[in-house]
Amino acid sequence: KIGVIGDLHLKDNLSYADYLEDRRVTEKEAVLNFIVESFKDCDTVILMGDNLHSRTNSPHTIKEFTNFIERFEGKRLVILKGNHEAFGDGRSAIDFLKEIKKRNWIIVTNNTEAFDNLSFCPFFTKSELGTNDNEAGAEEILKRLKPGNILFHHHAVADCIMGSGFP
């Protein structure tokens, strides 16, 4: 079984936190607990990007995110870079995860990856791809993709053409 989480956007305070007595901390904890509980029977958990809300995050947010993903102990964890975490030069706000030596964590930030017929594509800026427009960028991404039956990616899709040429 595979669990998929899209756009967590973890940050210090949820929107409108200033207007509530508990600053929405209880709500955030409940959501994170729900995710972990929902994926307890999964072998693999995929975080689809925008796991963090910005490129620069407080130590509190970094710790909160790291504590959250460590709760998936024993599961293979695939973490994609999203646009909110991407710097224009290829670095990302989640690069620090590569320094945490966990055998079952796959951090996908600068290249595409594939395993078990699953293909993974992080967010790429046009400058990372060496292109100036979206069409050339899409072509470059297609060149970089590794074969798989299911693609997990953090990019907008404006159209889908099947091999036959029909949408």
Short mmCIF file of C-alpha atoms in Angstrom, two decimals:
data_model
loop_
_atom_site.label_atom_id
_atom_site.label_comp_id
_atom_site.label_asym_id
_atom_site.label_seq_id
_atom_site.Cartn_x
_atom_site.Cartn_y
_atom_site.Cartn_z
CA LYS A 1 0.00 0.00 0.00
CA ILE A 2 1.10 3.54 -0.79
CA GLY A 3 0.08 6.65 1.11
CA VAL A 4 0.30 9.99 -0.68
CA ILE A 5 0.42 13.44 0.94
CA GLY A 6 0.22 16.54 -1.23
CA ASP A 7 1.18 20.09 -0.29
CA LEU A 8 1.43 19.91 3.48
CA HIS A 9 2.76 23.52 3.58
CA LEU A 10 3.99 23.17 7.13
CA LYS A 11 4.81 26.52 8.76
CA ASP A 12 5.01 28.04 12.23
CA ASN A 13 1.44 29.29 12.37
CA LEU A 14 -1.64 28.36 10.42
CA SER A 15 -3.60 31.18 8.82
CA TYR A 16 -5.76 33.14 11.24
CA ALA A 17 -3.91 31.63 14.23
CA ASP A 18 -3.76 35.05 15.87
CA TYR A 19 -7.54 35.04 16.24
CA LEU A 20 -7.79 31.81 18.22
CA GLU A 21 -6.75 31.16 21.79
CA ASP A 22 -4.82 27.96 21.04
CA ARG A 23 -3.32 29.50 17.84
CA ARG A 24 -4.68 26.47 15.92
CA VAL A 25 -1.93 24.27 17.37
CA THR A 26 -4.47 21.60 18.36
CA GLU A 27 -5.88 21.58 14.84
CA LYS A 28 -2.44 21.20 13.24
CA GLU A 29 -1.53 18.36 15.59
CA ALA A 30 -4.85 16.63 14.85
CA VAL A 31 -4.23 16.79 11.10
CA LEU A 32 -0.67 15.43 11.41
CA ASN A 33 -1.89 12.66 13.74
CA PHE A 34 -4.68 11.80 11.28
CA ILE A 35 -2.19 11.48 8.42
CA VAL A 36 0.12 9.18 10.40
CA GLU A 37 -2.80 7.05 11.59
CA SER A 38 -4.31 6.85 8.08
CA PHE A 39 -1.03 5.53 6.66
CA LYS A 40 -0.27 2.98 9.38
CA ASP A 41 -0.90 0.08 6.98
CA CYS A 42 1.15 1.58 4.13
CA ASP A 43 4.57 0.28 3.15
CA THR A 44 5.50 3.48 1.30
CA VAL A 45 4.57 7.09 2.05
CA ILE A 46 5.09 9.72 -0.65
CA LEU A 47 5.20 13.44 0.15
CA MET A 48 4.48 15.21 -3.13
CA GLY A 49 6.27 18.52 -2.52
CA ASP A 50 5.53 21.81 -0.79
CA ASN A 51 6.03 19.94 2.45
CA LEU A 52 7.31 23.21 3.91
CA HIS A 53 5.61 26.51 3.18
CA SER A 54 8.72 28.47 2.25
CA ARG A 55 12.35 28.27 1.20
CA THR A 56 13.49 29.64 4.56
CA ASN A 57 11.90 28.08 7.62
CA SER A 58 12.29 28.54 11.35
CA PRO A 59 14.12 25.93 13.43
CA HIS A 60 10.73 25.15 15.01
CA THR A 61 9.17 24.31 11.63
CA ILE A 62 12.19 22.22 10.57
CA LYS A 63 12.00 20.27 13.82
CA GLU A 64 8.24 19.84 13.55
CA PHE A 65 8.56 18.52 9.98
CA THR A 66 11.42 16.18 10.88
CA ASN A 67 9.50 14.85 13.90
CA PHE A 68 6.46 14.32 11.68
CA ILE A 69 8.26 12.27 9.02
CA GLU A 70 10.15 10.26 11.65
CA ARG A 71 6.76 9.01 12.81
CA PHE A 72 6.66 6.90 9.61
CA GLU A 73 9.47 4.73 11.01
CA GLY A 74 9.83 1.41 9.19
CA LYS A 75 8.14 2.68 6.03
CA ARG A 76 9.85 3.71 2.82
CA LEU A 77 9.49 7.49 2.63
CA VAL A 78 9.78 9.39 -0.66
CA ILE A 79 9.95 13.17 -0.32
CA LEU A 80 9.72 15.36 -3.43
CA LYS A 81 10.83 18.97 -3.68
CA GLY A 82 7.98 21.38 -4.43
CA ASN A 83 8.00 24.92 -5.77
CA HIS A 84 7.66 26.45 -2.28
CA GLU A 85 10.89 24.71 -1.25
CA ALA A 86 12.87 25.41 -4.44
CA PHE A 87 15.63 27.96 -4.84
CA GLY A 88 16.40 28.98 -8.43
CA ASP A 89 19.85 27.38 -8.34
CA GLY A 90 18.64 23.84 -7.64
CA ARG A 91 18.96 23.94 -3.85
CA SER A 92 15.90 23.33 -1.74
CA ALA A 93 14.62 23.81 1.79
CA ILE A 94 14.49 20.03 2.24
CA ASP A 95 18.12 19.34 1.28
CA PHE A 96 18.97 18.96 4.98
CA LEU A 97 17.05 15.67 4.94
CA LYS A 98 19.79 14.13 2.79
CA GLU A 99 22.13 14.48 5.77
CA ILE A 100 19.87 12.42 8.03
CA LYS A 101 21.01 8.88 7.40
CA LYS A 102 17.85 6.85 7.05
CA ARG A 103 18.01 3.86 4.74
CA ASN A 104 14.34 4.05 3.88
CA TRP A 105 14.19 7.78 3.00
CA ILE A 106 14.45 8.82 -0.63
CA ILE A 107 14.81 12.60 -1.01
CA VAL A 108 14.03 13.67 -4.58
CA THR A 109 15.22 17.22 -5.22
CA ASN A 110 17.60 17.52 -8.17
CA ASN A 111 16.92 14.46 -10.33
CA THR A 112 14.09 12.19 -11.26
CA GLU A 113 13.99 8.77 -9.59
CA ALA A 114 12.27 5.46 -10.25
CA PHE A 115 11.79 2.14 -8.49
CA ASP A 116 9.11 -0.56 -8.30
CA ASN A 117 7.51 0.77 -11.53
CA LEU A 118 7.00 4.14 -9.82
CA SER A 119 8.55 7.30 -11.27
CA PHE A 120 9.21 10.49 -9.28
CA CYS A 121 9.76 14.03 -10.53
CA PRO A 122 10.43 16.96 -8.18
CA PHE A 123 9.63 20.55 -9.06
CA PHE A 124 12.18 22.04 -11.45
CA THR A 125 12.61 25.72 -12.24
CA LYS A 126 13.25 26.65 -15.86
CA SER A 127 16.78 27.70 -14.90
CA GLU A 128 17.43 24.25 -13.42
CA LEU A 129 16.26 22.72 -16.67
CA GLY A 130 18.33 25.13 -18.76
CA THR A 131 15.27 26.42 -20.60
CA ASN A 132 13.50 29.75 -21.09
CA ASP A 133 9.91 28.71 -21.61
CA ASN A 134 7.40 26.18 -20.32
CA GLU A 135 7.25 24.14 -23.54
CA ALA A 136 11.02 23.58 -23.61
CA GLY A 137 10.90 22.88 -19.87
CA ALA A 138 8.23 20.20 -20.37
CA GLU A 139 10.34 18.59 -23.10
CA GLU A 140 13.39 18.55 -20.81
CA ILE A 141 11.39 16.99 -17.97
CA LEU A 142 10.13 14.26 -20.32
CA LYS A 143 13.75 13.50 -21.29
CA ARG A 144 14.71 13.17 -17.62
CA LEU A 145 11.83 10.93 -16.55
CA LYS A 146 12.68 7.36 -15.74
CA PRO A 147 10.26 4.58 -16.79
CA GLY A 148 7.43 3.68 -14.45
CA ASN A 149 3.74 2.81 -14.49
CA ILE A 150 2.77 5.66 -12.16
CA LEU A 151 4.29 9.14 -12.13
CA PHE A 152 4.39 11.19 -8.94
CA HIS A 153 5.35 14.79 -9.61
CA HIS A 154 5.07 18.34 -8.37
CA HIS A 155 4.27 20.22 -11.56
CA ALA A 156 1.17 21.70 -13.11
CA VAL A 157 -0.32 19.65 -15.92
CA ALA A 158 -2.21 21.69 -18.50
CA ASP A 159 -2.98 18.88 -20.93
CA CYS A 160 -2.55 15.17 -21.31
CA ILE A 161 -2.01 13.46 -24.64
CA MET A 162 -1.98 9.70 -24.81
CA GLY A 163 0.44 7.76 -27.03
CA SER A 164 -2.25 7.66 -29.72
CA GLY A 165 -2.27 11.47 -29.83
CA PHE A 166 -5.78 11.68 -28.39
CA PRO A 167 -6.47 13.60 -25.17
#
